[in-house]
Every structure is written in structure tokens, then in C-alpha cells.
């Protein structure tokens, strides 16, 4: 077992792995795919499939949030996105989809400069609640303080705090930062928080009382963080690290099991499946759902990082359209490229390695093997 | 010797190697290529060349099975393919070959929905037997129970059970799974079974009494399993592992030698040769034979995985035509790309490293070296 | 910790890493970007931003040196470049920019054959001093002996000696080489010297009394040294090594802190940021500043190595124009490709990892992760 | 120091490195390039530059052999090439150069089917001798027995036996193989023999009394051996290994120093330079010299392996023309791509690392660093 590599005499670093670097290997037992159980639960909320729609404007609108719920998963609306800035964001979404690539960043900066309207938060969440599905909305750590009361008053079942790198200990010289622990303690809805990049960051977030931790920095296919800030979280390593933190925290807390939710970098179903084999309880999907016929992005995809007014760290990417949300999640597939039937792929992999429950599949044997192999 | 790598704190995995990652290095002795012996034997059946034609519709038809036999190898007919579903599959094969790429998966799904006709199994096997070559047919583990009696009644010399991941211990809640050990015990023809991915899976399959183990998941150039399910078997590691299992099982069983047959990923003759140097007794070829002028796929190639009705995990690939089946196997080559004269390449490599027998060549020195080197 | 790798039986070598091979990982604390301090000081000279404009004709003219100073950084004029060979280099710069690629090396060789005029050195440096910014000029080790008196008489605040590989111990059979230690001792302005490639080379340069060490061989995007001479300095390893030398030399010298300045290979802001996380105090930028609207290279970029009369080891590269010098250094960005707002990126990364001071950020956690990940 | 890697449970292999994988790092001392000594000696023959022209028809004709000698190197004529098969090979060379790529292998097979004419061997060697340069000719191990007397009678200073994998111990069932040791003992001219791939193969060849060992399998840019036979010799590892064998053999033989000559894979001058830093005494060049205006290949390049009648393992490659033979070897360069001024590059690298003699440069510090870095 190699731990640290000497980068230079003054500096060591771990060798880290992305999902592309690893693969699952079947061993001696197999099962029927139909015998596999893919259900997932966070707090009192149960889901047929361990999939969360990422709170991104290209993926989750009120209507796709509702559809996600009906298909057995959880959709999360970005409460700082276009749906809470504009009465009717549809023309804006079309403009973004049709904008030439070289002008797209400037356009995103402009349309996201429009202020958030608290009353739109309320309206959007009511619309989701009225459809009878689990209601979840996401805020960034920076805006949580200002907007959470609006969100709670509107009524949510689950609260998501999502940023590129969220820490339990934010320090600021200019304002009183969010005391995450106190905040979660005061709230009476479960909170999912992240992204966290490693054991230590995640353990501290677990100690705030969060019900789930988002692993990674979300961005995936549309992030350019590594090129711009040098920051990067190789996801296979991060998921495994944070699964270890979950285990240690469970001992430390006398049994509190915190959900580990992989977020980002799941372009195709193979990486989605590997996330579970590395220890994830659920996966937050962006790009795959942006390819749905129903997706608000109309074949385009972008993240929160892409709209920053002075340092955008993501781009609008053309992901195309491959089928309905249902086909993407539950199949059937009529192409063999990993863009549809994510749950079918998960079932097949669990069956090929002999596991019935997602919890047991977290122990599946993985290997390191270059992805060209 | 490095065994396990820490992917993250909660998870370790072996570093695995594909055939592309390794190379053979000559040492101090050389021989003449013509002094080399490439013969191979499974049970009572002897072959001049250690090559098995993969039971895939793009590769093996009754007539190419017969030709394989006449050239000194073993052809295996897929008994769940088009030849046992259609009286005359030729028009279907042409339709597949001419179909635009984006519609090919849907077309495969449709034509393979046609039921298998037991009487066609009988007819096809009789046709092969009448030609005087060794008769071998393949079933999937799922269908073996239903169809093997038909196969046995038609008369086969060798029985092949081939799936993506075949285990000795399949568990099902809805039906009584095939008891492989009992099945092989009851049968009076030798059984070749696989794919197996590692030592443990293979050892269990050896214990069922199989005469040969298929190593790998078959797919090769036409599989998209890694992208879709995250499952992948790096073949250099798998062959070496399972050669070790063969040795250990031979001790455990007081001398039963089980054939290790590498299956998939042999696009060019170099990888075919390496499979032996890593411990294989024979190799099952798909893509290389799909490039034959006689190949039923007419320059196209696809596998079993590609026809799954809801989760296809392979695609129809255009492999082209490079020469006759004889040229591909025995030469001569008039291009220098590794697509023809597989046996000539094997002879040359054995000669350059000083080995006469395939069994001894399994000890050839190999190195790990990036394939761009 | 792996130190040495056996390349072959007679030879070992360290595994070295480039900036592309590493990434920064956030841990448990975060801050606000606006709370970050990016100031830097060498000797008595203080700068708001830790950026030095590379002494290359495509990057630094008298006017861009002045603008660099006004933006809070340090510009360095190449005193052996076109500005000291020609009264009016503008037409030459246009000719270089418009020359077809295949003729560009020969053109560079020709225009740099023109002798250096000492009086032009004096004029250019006076022009910079008159603008009220810190005055710094660069000579190669080969020419320092001949020209330094002219430079000192003209008046400089900082003296830069920059070559591909500069050693404290140059040996020559034909001329008396520069005694760097005596030279620096005699001078009364601080000297920055390099490129140095590793701990040992840097430690010897530190012992000459240099105020700063340039790490790397400068070339970056426009160097072809590795292809031509086999020499290459992987920068992540070199920066970390030389940061270790700085620490050891500080003990050895009872507290003299030598500035470690990463030079070359910073095409985009991510690598610029990583240089600090690996131990750099400041970074010398070439390619990024050659992309400025004000850059004398007019969208083209080339280095000293490219003009050698018999063995050019670099090429003229088209880098394009992305914005003003101010936008490149201080933002805002309206594209998300890492070519603008370098200081914003540095602030963001320091904030995400919880550091206020550059010195502390040198301890940031880094990992090794393939850049495709 | 890592020695062996577990490829699978039954098989280990060394991690091997190509020249592209390594780089030279300067340390604390530098010199002037003009103070460097690049002379080389094998037996009684001295050369100004450590370069041997590879016996390949695209590189060495009688006239380029003579020019190599006049430029200070050693040219070797292939005595089994077109010059000893045809009275006038020029039309054949033109035909090869103009042939479409897809027909080139068949054409090579056809023109090399013409028998070798002993009297042409005599004529060609006389022509070279008459020019007053060192005379060297090459035979393959297969033909040495038949043709060497003709060669000796014609008069050669150095004898080269060159094949893909030449061993000291060739075994044949059909003919009496060449007893290399006896052969070299009987001859009174020094023999250079290879390719050898590792320590053991080379040590055995050294014991035959050879004056020099060719390292590698020659092919380089035009070989497809790895794809076709799986055999590959990563050259950085092989050179270092065989340099170690040279040292051990020198002790074993009480002081006989055998020349280690790197052969193949030196497309650009950087790899040529690295070969020395890894332990080579001289380098045999193919591709770089095939790019000469005088090269008989007329911008095309192919090796012996490419003409095999049933298993060609190389191809005709278009390498283009970059300058005169003199420019390629001695400069000056007017492009910065490593295709010209090989000796200038060697001098520069030796100077940058502070070495005067090639023997000392063999101890230069090298590192492992991915070539994209």
C-alpha cells in the first residue's frame, strides 16, 4: 500500500484516482439483475433509486424535479438559479442554448446578475410540493444565511447546501459566516451539504449534524476549476476517503450513519456504478440528466461556477439530447454508450458481482486499470 | 512486488494490466521459426493451431466453423445466434452490415428478438459434423438448461458455455439456476466455460469439472461494458491470475490440467502472442476473424452483449476485410499491421525467445512498458 | 515515499512531476477570497502581486514593463533583446508576427544577429525609471561580464541573470567565466539568477548571495529543449526541491531567505496557482502575458532559446490575444479558460484552502492526479 | 527501487522505460559547448562523432556511407540490400518512394526477392574503400555463414551482424547455425553484433568476443514488431542494462571494454542525447539520416523487417527531407524540431551538465518524467 509520493524534496502528495482510473471486477458469485434492490433512504425519506438530480438550471426545473420524484428519485431545485430570478426563465434558457460558444460565458454572467426574488422561491417550492413529491431546494453557503428562512417558510423536506468547496469552518473578515453546526441544529429538516474533497473536510461536515455529504466539487464535464485554480478532487479517492470518514464518524457518534453522495464526473453510467462500488450511498447526477428531452438546458449544460462575475470556472457545454428522463434513468437503452438506463447498468453490475443491496455492493472488488485498457 | 494500491482510505485495489501494457523481451537464446510447435489439445481433441473461433454471428457461421477446422483450429457456433433463429440468416446479416451506425443497436435488438428454433440447432450442428471437423457449439448460462438436451441429441464434441461473467455459484430468486458442477458431471462431452475474470472465479469454475476456462469477458473491440457498467477485466492480469489458478488446481485435483483460453481484446497478432506468454493455452479470436473475407459479418462485428433488449453493452463495429481466413491465421502477410498471419507471428515470437513448445513459451519474459514506447 | 526508480540495471532516476501532474485539494477550512493577501517582497522592493514579467521580447517592452509596475507587479526588460539592438524594433516585431511559421526560426536568427548597442540599454532603462516603477533588466550569463557596467550606470533596482541552465560553477577553456559570487558581492543591487533545475544547483546559486532563484528553464510553451537536447525540468518537482533548498540554506546562512521564483510552464492560471502551493514565492510569466493586447509580440511568443544561430531550441508560437494586461492579471474574466484573472484565481484557491498569506499557502495540500482526471 | 511488478498472480515483469520516458537534468556545473569532446573509438578506428549510419537501404548507399565517413562518423552498408541485389538500384528506390502506401509492403517483398549477387558485394565495398573512409558492411545472422568470405575478401575494416534479436546461442533443427564465438575468433576484423534486448543477451554476445553490441531491435519509427509479435525493447532500460553488462563483463574479462551502441528509436536529437546519458558509447541512426537530402530513400524509410516475404514487421514510412547530411549531423539548424544538428545538441547537453568526455556523460543525472510534461 503506497501512501505518499515525493513530488519534490519539500513536498509529498498522495496518488489520487478518478473514476475513470478504476474498474469493477466480478468474482465468484453472480445473480439475476431483477433480484437486485436499488432503494435508498435519507432520514425519513425513501427512494426507489439512489439518484439525485443536481440543482443546476440546465438539469432541474420545477417540472423535472417533479418528474424525478415520480420516477423514484429526488430532484433538487437550485434556489439561486434562473427560476428564482425570473418569472419566466424559458426565454433566457433558449437564449443560453442558442448563444455562440465564445459569447456564452458573458451571457451567463449577465443573466445571473438579475437579483433573486424571495417570492419566486416560495412559488417554485409550492409548485413542487403540490405535485406530491419530496421537496428539496439548494442554496450556496454564501446565501444560506439570507434566504433560508424564506425556504423554510415555503416548506422543504430536505435542504441542500452546495458549493465548490464547503467547509465546516469558514472564516471571514467582513461578515459573520454561517455557523453550519448551529444552523443545522436549529433547523428541523435534514441537511445535505458539500462538496467535500477528503476525509478531514467530510468528517468536520458530518460533525455539524448533516444528514448527507456531497463528495466532489460538482462541476464534472462543465468545470474548468483545475485549469483555472489548480484545485481538483479525483473522485474515486474522495468517495473512498469519505466512506471511511462515514464509518469512523458512525463510531464516534454512536451510530449516526451519514449519507455519502457522489457529486459530479458521472458522464456515463459506468462511473455512476463505480461510485457505489467505492462507497457512495447515492449519486447526484448533472450531465446525464442534462441530456434528457425534458431538461431545461435544451441540450446545453452549465454549472454554478460558470456564472461567477469575475472568475467563471466552468463553461456551457453542449451535451445533446439522448432520450427521455425515464429512459436515462430506467431504460430501455437503444444505444450502447452509457447515456441511458443508469439503473439497469447498476442492477447488471450488482448482479454480476453477486450483491443484492447497495450497502453490500460498496464492498465490491475494484481494481486500478488505465481506461484505455 | 506491489500488491495493493490505496485508492482511498476505505478502499484498496490491485493495479491491473491489459495486453497493451506489456511486451515480450527476447533473452539469450533464439531458434528458427519453423522449428516451433504450435499444436494444442483439449481432452481427446488435438489441433494444429491454438485458435478458437469465437461463437459470434459476425465471425462463425456453419461454413466458417468448418473452414476453421480444416485450417487446424476449432470453430464454435453460437447456438443462440441468427443461425438458430432464422432459416436463412443471410439477408439479416446483410441488413445489419448495411444499417447506419446510429440505428444498428435497435436493429440488433429487433432481429435477435426472434425466438430460437431447436430444430435449427440440430440442422446447423449436423451440417458441421458432416464436414468432418470437430463440432462445438456455445450456449449462454441462461439458456443452457433449456437447450442443452437438443444440443447433445444433435451431437457435439465440445460444449461451450459463454457469458460476460459466468460464475460457479449463480443465485436466483425466480428460477432454479444451472448447477454447473452437476451439469458437467452428467454430460459426457468436455465443457469449456467462462468468462472468468480472476483467480477465484476461475478456480471455482475449474472445480465444476470444466475442461477449459474462458478468460475475460469476450467483448474486446465491440464491448462497451466498462463505460456502461463499470466492469472491466484487464486481460494480462486475468490470464496470469488464472494460469496460477490452473497450477494450484492441478495440485488440488491430483493432476487435472484445465485449459486456460484467453477470450477477447486480441485485435492484432501481438496481443494474441502475449496471451500465450502470460500463460494461456489457447486463444478465442473474434475481431481478427471478423476481418476475414469469408466472415458472415461482411466487415462488421458485434457481440452477444450488443443485442440485449434493455441494456445493450456493445456496439456493431466496422472492422473491414483484410484477407482470407487462411491468410489471417497462417499467412502470408502483405501488410505489416498485425491483422494477418497470426500463427506466423506466434512462431516468430517463440523463435526469438527460444521456445519450441507453447507450454514452455508460457514462461517467456514479459515486461511492463507503455504501449506508446 | 518512493525515491529512486531503476530505469535499467546501471541507472536509477527520480520520478519527477510537472505542474500538470498535480492538483490542490481543499481541506477543512475556507475563507473569503477578498481576505487573502497576495503581496510579495524581494529585498527592499514590495509588490502587490507576486508576478514578474519574463524578459522576453514578445512579452516585455519598455511600455509593458511600466504597465506591469503600475499594476503592482515587476516587469523585467531583456537587455539582449530587440529593444537594445534596434532603435525602433516595432517594424521587426511586426515582421516576426507576420512571418510564415516555417520561416520564423531563420528570421529570428537573422534579426537577433544585429549587435547589442550599449547606449540603447541606457535609454531603455531610463525610460522605465522615468515612469516611476521598479527598474529591472536581464542579461544572460554569457553577456553579463561585458554589459553589466552599462546596466549599473544606467541604474537598475534589480538585476536578473537568466539562462537555460545557470550554474554557480561555470567552466570554460577559452575565457574567464563570470565569478557569480564575486560579481554579486561587488554589486550593490539585488540579483535574481537562474534557471536552476534542482536542490543542488539552487543551493549553490543561493550561496553566491543571490536574492532570488529562477526555477526551471524558462521556455515553457515555446521551448523544444526536451526534443532537441533531452534536457527537461519537470517543474512541480523542481519548485518543491528548491523550496527545500531555500529552507536548508536559511539555516546554513543564519536566516537569509532567498526568493524562489517559478519560471515557465504557466500557460494557464491553474499552474500559476500550483507553483505557490509547491513552494514558490513568486512566478515569472511568459506565455500568459504574451496574450495581452499590449504585448509587443502581437499574439506571437518566443524565447531566447529560439534565436540561437546554430541550435535553436524553441519556436515562435502563436498564443493569440485574450484581453488587456490588467484583465490577464487582475480580471475580470469573461471566458473560463484560465487565461485571464490570474490573481483572482490565486485568491480563490487560497480562500478555498483557508490561507491568508502566500507563505502559508506554500503548505497547501497537493495530490498527484493525472490531468485527464 | 522497484524491481518487479506483479502483472498477475503467476507472472511478474519489470517496469521498463523508453527514451521518451526519461529526461536529463542539469545540476551544479556547466561548461562551454565548444569545450566538449565527442570523439569515439572502436578497436583501432577513431571517429570524431559517435554516430553510425544504420545499414538500411533508405539511409546508407555507397555514396552516403562515404559521406558519413568524411563527416567524421561511420557509415555501414547493408550487404543484403538493394545495392547487392541490383546493378542499378536507383530505379527501384524511386519506385519504392513513389508507390502508394497500401501497396508498399507487397512492392518491398517483391523487389527484395531478387537474389544477392556476391560480386556486387565486392564492387560496393571496393567503391567505399577507394574513397578512403572506414569500410563497414552488415549481414544478417542468417546469411553471415554464406556471405562472410565474400565480404572479407572484398576487404572490410569492421563487420556488422545485425538482426532483430540476435543471440549468442541460436538453435536450429534444419541447419548448423552460426557459431558466433568461433566466427569472431577466426575473423581478424572487429565485429559489431546485435540487436540485444537486455543484460543477459548482451553479456552472452560480449563473451563471443564482439567489439560492440547493438542495443535494441533497430526498427524505431518503421517497426511494427510490438503490434505483430508482441516483442518490444524499451530502449532506455535496455541501454542502461547493457551498460551494466559492459561493466561486469569488463571485470570478468580483465579489462575488455565492449562498445554499447544504441540502435533505433532516435527520431529526434533529444533521444540521441539521452542514449549517451544512459550509458551508450555510440548511436546507430536510421530515421534521422533518412531525412537527409542525399538519403537513397528519397524521403521514405524502411527497415529489414519490412521486406519479410510472409511476416513483414515494419512499414515504409514517409520521413521527408530536412537538410543535408552535414546539417543533420553537424548543423547549423534553421528549424527547432530536433531533426538537425545532432552533434550540436549533444555538445549543448554535455555542456549544460558539465561533462567534457562522452564516457563521463554516461553518468549524467536522468529522471523519469512523462514526455507530455
Short mmCIF file of C-alpha atoms in Angstrom, two decimals, chain C residues 27-259:
data_model
loop_
_atom_site.label_atom_id
_atom_site.label_comp_id
_atom_site.label_asym_id
_atom_site.label_seq_id
_atom_site.Cartn_x
_atom_site.Cartn_y
_atom_site.Cartn_z
CA UNK C 27 -9.43 20.55 3.36
CA UNK C 28 -11.46 21.64 6.33
CA UNK C 29 -11.21 25.44 6.44
CA UNK C 30 -12.30 28.05 3.87
CA UNK C 31 -12.10 31.84 3.68
CA UNK C 32 -13.40 34.75 1.65
CA UNK C 33 -11.25 35.48 -1.45
CA UNK C 34 -11.19 39.17 -0.53
CA UNK C 35 -9.45 38.41 2.79
CA UNK C 36 -6.43 36.97 1.00
CA UNK C 37 -3.10 38.83 0.87
CA UNK C 38 -1.06 38.36 -2.32
CA UNK C 39 1.73 40.82 -1.59
CA UNK C 40 5.33 39.87 -2.21
CA UNK C 41 8.70 41.41 -1.38
CA UNK C 42 12.22 40.90 -2.66
CA UNK C 43 14.92 42.78 -0.78
CA UNK C 44 13.53 46.28 -0.17
CA UNK C 45 11.08 46.11 -3.07
CA UNK C 46 7.44 45.38 -2.33
CA UNK C 47 4.82 44.30 -4.83
CA UNK C 48 1.06 43.90 -4.57
CA UNK C 49 1.10 40.80 -6.73
CA UNK C 50 3.75 38.05 -6.91
CA UNK C 51 4.15 38.24 -10.67
CA UNK C 52 7.26 39.01 -12.72
CA UNK C 53 7.01 39.69 -16.44
CA UNK C 54 9.52 37.45 -18.20
CA UNK C 55 12.35 39.24 -20.02
CA UNK C 56 11.30 38.12 -23.49
CA UNK C 57 10.71 40.37 -26.48
CA UNK C 58 7.24 39.00 -27.08
CA UNK C 59 6.20 39.95 -23.54
CA UNK C 60 8.16 42.87 -22.13
CA UNK C 61 8.80 46.16 -23.91
CA UNK C 62 9.62 49.33 -22.01
CA UNK C 63 5.94 50.22 -22.01
CA UNK C 64 4.66 46.85 -20.78
CA UNK C 65 7.39 46.82 -18.11
CA UNK C 66 5.99 50.13 -16.94
CA UNK C 67 2.42 48.87 -17.05
CA UNK C 68 3.39 45.74 -15.05
CA UNK C 69 4.82 48.04 -12.38
CA UNK C 70 1.67 50.14 -12.29
CA UNK C 71 -0.47 47.02 -11.91
CA UNK C 72 1.52 46.03 -8.82
CA UNK C 73 3.97 43.52 -10.31
CA UNK C 74 7.51 43.62 -11.65
CA UNK C 75 8.38 43.83 -15.33
CA UNK C 76 11.87 42.86 -16.48
CA UNK C 77 13.32 44.06 -19.78
CA UNK C 78 15.53 41.71 -21.76
CA UNK C 79 18.68 43.77 -22.25
CA UNK C 80 19.85 41.48 -25.05
CA UNK C 81 16.63 41.64 -26.99
CA UNK C 82 15.38 43.69 -29.88
CA UNK C 83 14.98 46.85 -27.77
CA UNK C 84 18.72 47.11 -27.25
CA UNK C 85 19.63 46.00 -30.78
CA UNK C 86 17.38 48.33 -32.77
CA UNK C 87 16.46 51.98 -32.34
CA UNK C 88 12.96 51.12 -33.42
CA UNK C 89 12.14 47.43 -33.04
CA UNK C 90 8.45 47.84 -33.87
CA UNK C 91 8.82 47.00 -37.61
CA UNK C 92 10.90 43.93 -36.66
CA UNK C 93 8.22 42.78 -34.23
CA UNK C 94 5.60 43.14 -36.93
CA UNK C 95 7.77 41.19 -39.36
CA UNK C 96 8.18 38.37 -36.82
CA UNK C 97 4.44 38.33 -36.16
CA UNK C 98 3.60 38.10 -39.85
CA UNK C 99 6.28 35.63 -40.95
CA UNK C 100 5.09 32.15 -42.06
CA UNK C 101 5.80 29.53 -39.37
CA UNK C 102 8.33 27.55 -41.42
CA UNK C 103 10.49 30.63 -41.96
CA UNK C 104 10.19 32.02 -38.46
CA UNK C 105 13.29 30.40 -36.95
CA UNK C 106 15.54 31.66 -39.73
CA UNK C 107 14.03 35.14 -39.39
CA UNK C 108 14.64 35.18 -35.63
CA UNK C 109 18.23 34.05 -36.20
CA UNK C 110 18.71 36.88 -38.66
CA UNK C 111 17.21 39.75 -36.68
CA UNK C 112 18.96 38.74 -33.47
CA UNK C 113 22.32 38.74 -35.28
CA UNK C 114 22.26 42.53 -35.06
CA UNK C 115 24.70 43.67 -32.32
CA UNK C 116 23.54 44.99 -28.96
CA UNK C 117 24.01 48.76 -28.57
CA UNK C 118 25.04 49.79 -25.03
CA UNK C 119 23.54 53.25 -25.44
CA UNK C 120 20.15 51.64 -26.12
CA UNK C 121 20.41 49.75 -22.83
CA UNK C 122 20.86 53.10 -21.11
CA UNK C 123 17.96 54.73 -22.96
CA UNK C 124 15.50 51.91 -22.33
CA UNK C 125 16.27 51.71 -18.62
CA UNK C 126 15.97 55.49 -18.26
CA UNK C 127 12.58 55.37 -19.92
CA UNK C 128 11.40 52.85 -17.35
CA UNK C 129 12.88 54.72 -14.40
CA UNK C 130 11.23 57.93 -15.56
CA UNK C 131 7.86 56.22 -15.28
CA UNK C 132 8.40 55.73 -11.56
CA UNK C 133 8.28 51.93 -11.37
CA UNK C 134 10.86 49.46 -10.13
CA UNK C 135 13.59 49.06 -12.76
CA UNK C 136 14.82 45.59 -13.58
CA UNK C 137 16.80 44.31 -16.57
CA UNK C 138 18.02 40.88 -17.55
CA UNK C 139 21.26 39.66 -19.10
CA UNK C 140 22.37 36.15 -19.99
CA UNK C 141 25.32 34.72 -18.02
CA UNK C 142 27.40 34.82 -21.24
CA UNK C 143 27.00 38.59 -21.67
CA UNK C 144 26.85 39.71 -18.04
CA UNK C 145 30.59 40.35 -17.82
CA UNK C 146 30.58 42.62 -20.87
CA UNK C 147 27.42 44.58 -20.25
CA UNK C 148 26.73 44.83 -16.54
CA UNK C 149 28.64 48.07 -16.04
CA UNK C 150 26.48 49.74 -18.68
CA UNK C 151 23.41 48.43 -16.88
CA UNK C 152 24.55 49.62 -13.48
CA UNK C 153 25.49 53.02 -14.83
CA UNK C 154 22.05 53.34 -16.36
CA UNK C 155 20.62 52.47 -12.98
CA UNK C 156 18.61 49.39 -12.08
CA UNK C 157 16.85 48.41 -8.89
CA UNK C 158 17.05 44.69 -9.55
CA UNK C 159 19.42 42.74 -11.74
CA UNK C 160 18.32 39.49 -13.40
CA UNK C 161 20.73 36.90 -14.84
CA UNK C 162 18.67 34.41 -16.79
CA UNK C 163 19.76 31.45 -18.91
CA UNK C 164 18.51 27.95 -19.67
CA UNK C 165 20.76 26.31 -17.12
CA UNK C 166 22.77 28.69 -14.99
CA UNK C 167 25.29 27.24 -12.58
CA UNK C 168 27.36 28.75 -9.83
CA UNK C 169 30.36 26.99 -11.26
CA UNK C 170 30.72 27.53 -15.00
CA UNK C 171 33.93 26.14 -16.50
CA UNK C 172 35.44 27.36 -19.76
CA UNK C 173 38.65 26.65 -21.58
CA UNK C 174 38.52 29.74 -23.75
CA UNK C 175 37.56 32.60 -21.47
CA UNK C 176 37.43 33.55 -17.83
CA UNK C 177 33.87 32.78 -16.80
CA UNK C 178 31.75 35.03 -14.65
CA UNK C 179 32.55 34.51 -10.96
CA UNK C 180 28.97 34.84 -9.85
CA UNK C 181 29.74 35.07 -6.14
CA UNK C 182 32.31 37.84 -6.55
CA UNK C 183 30.04 39.59 -9.03
CA UNK C 184 27.06 39.61 -6.69
CA UNK C 185 29.25 40.63 -3.76
CA UNK C 186 30.61 43.61 -5.70
CA UNK C 187 27.22 44.75 -6.94
CA UNK C 188 25.00 46.81 -4.69
CA UNK C 189 21.70 45.82 -6.25
CA UNK C 190 19.89 42.55 -5.53
CA UNK C 191 20.39 39.83 -8.14
CA UNK C 192 17.85 37.25 -9.28
CA UNK C 193 19.50 34.34 -11.08
CA UNK C 194 18.52 31.12 -12.83
CA UNK C 195 17.20 28.78 -14.24
CA UNK C 196 18.04 26.18 -11.71
CA UNK C 197 16.67 22.68 -12.03
CA UNK C 198 17.10 21.11 -8.64
CA UNK C 199 18.12 21.34 -5.00
CA UNK C 200 21.85 21.14 -5.58
CA UNK C 201 22.05 23.63 -8.43
CA UNK C 202 19.85 26.06 -6.50
CA UNK C 203 21.74 25.73 -3.22
CA UNK C 204 24.98 26.65 -4.97
CA UNK C 205 23.30 29.65 -6.56
CA UNK C 206 21.93 30.70 -3.16
CA UNK C 207 25.45 30.61 -1.77
CA UNK C 208 26.54 33.22 -4.32
CA UNK C 209 24.36 35.70 -2.48
CA UNK C 210 21.51 35.85 -4.98
CA UNK C 211 18.32 37.44 -3.71
CA UNK C 212 16.14 35.15 -5.81
CA UNK C 213 16.44 31.96 -7.81
CA UNK C 214 14.57 31.32 -11.05
CA UNK C 215 13.30 27.73 -11.06
CA UNK C 216 13.01 25.87 -14.34
CA UNK C 217 14.40 26.60 -17.75
CA UNK C 218 12.03 29.37 -18.65
CA UNK C 219 10.97 28.08 -22.01
CA UNK C 220 7.50 26.76 -21.29
CA UNK C 221 5.18 26.67 -24.26
CA UNK C 222 7.80 27.83 -26.72
CA UNK C 223 10.70 25.57 -25.71
CA UNK C 224 11.65 22.45 -27.60
CA UNK C 225 14.64 21.65 -25.39
CA UNK C 226 13.45 18.20 -24.43
CA UNK C 227 13.07 17.20 -28.07
CA UNK C 228 16.38 18.71 -29.06
CA UNK C 229 18.78 18.18 -26.15
CA UNK C 230 16.93 15.70 -23.96
CA UNK C 231 17.09 18.16 -21.09
CA UNK C 232 13.89 18.82 -19.20
CA UNK C 233 12.98 20.13 -15.79
CA UNK C 234 9.60 18.90 -14.50
CA UNK C 235 8.52 21.99 -12.66
CA UNK C 236 6.45 20.68 -9.75
CA UNK C 237 9.42 18.63 -8.58
CA UNK C 238 11.90 21.42 -9.21
CA UNK C 239 9.91 24.02 -7.25
CA UNK C 240 9.48 21.70 -4.28
CA UNK C 241 13.16 20.73 -4.35
CA UNK C 242 14.33 24.31 -4.45
CA UNK C 243 11.89 25.34 -1.73
CA UNK C 244 13.62 22.70 0.37
CA UNK C 245 16.99 24.20 -0.57
CA UNK C 246 15.71 27.63 0.49
CA UNK C 247 14.84 26.25 3.92
CA UNK C 248 18.16 24.45 4.35
CA UNK C 249 20.10 27.47 3.11
CA UNK C 250 18.24 29.69 5.55
CA UNK C 251 19.58 27.57 8.40
CA UNK C 252 23.05 27.41 6.91
CA UNK C 253 23.14 31.20 6.44
CA UNK C 254 21.57 32.15 9.75
CA UNK C 255 18.38 33.40 8.30
CA UNK C 256 18.84 34.61 4.75
CA UNK C 257 15.57 33.91 2.91
CA UNK C 258 16.09 33.53 -0.84
CA UNK C 259 13.10 34.09 -3.09
#
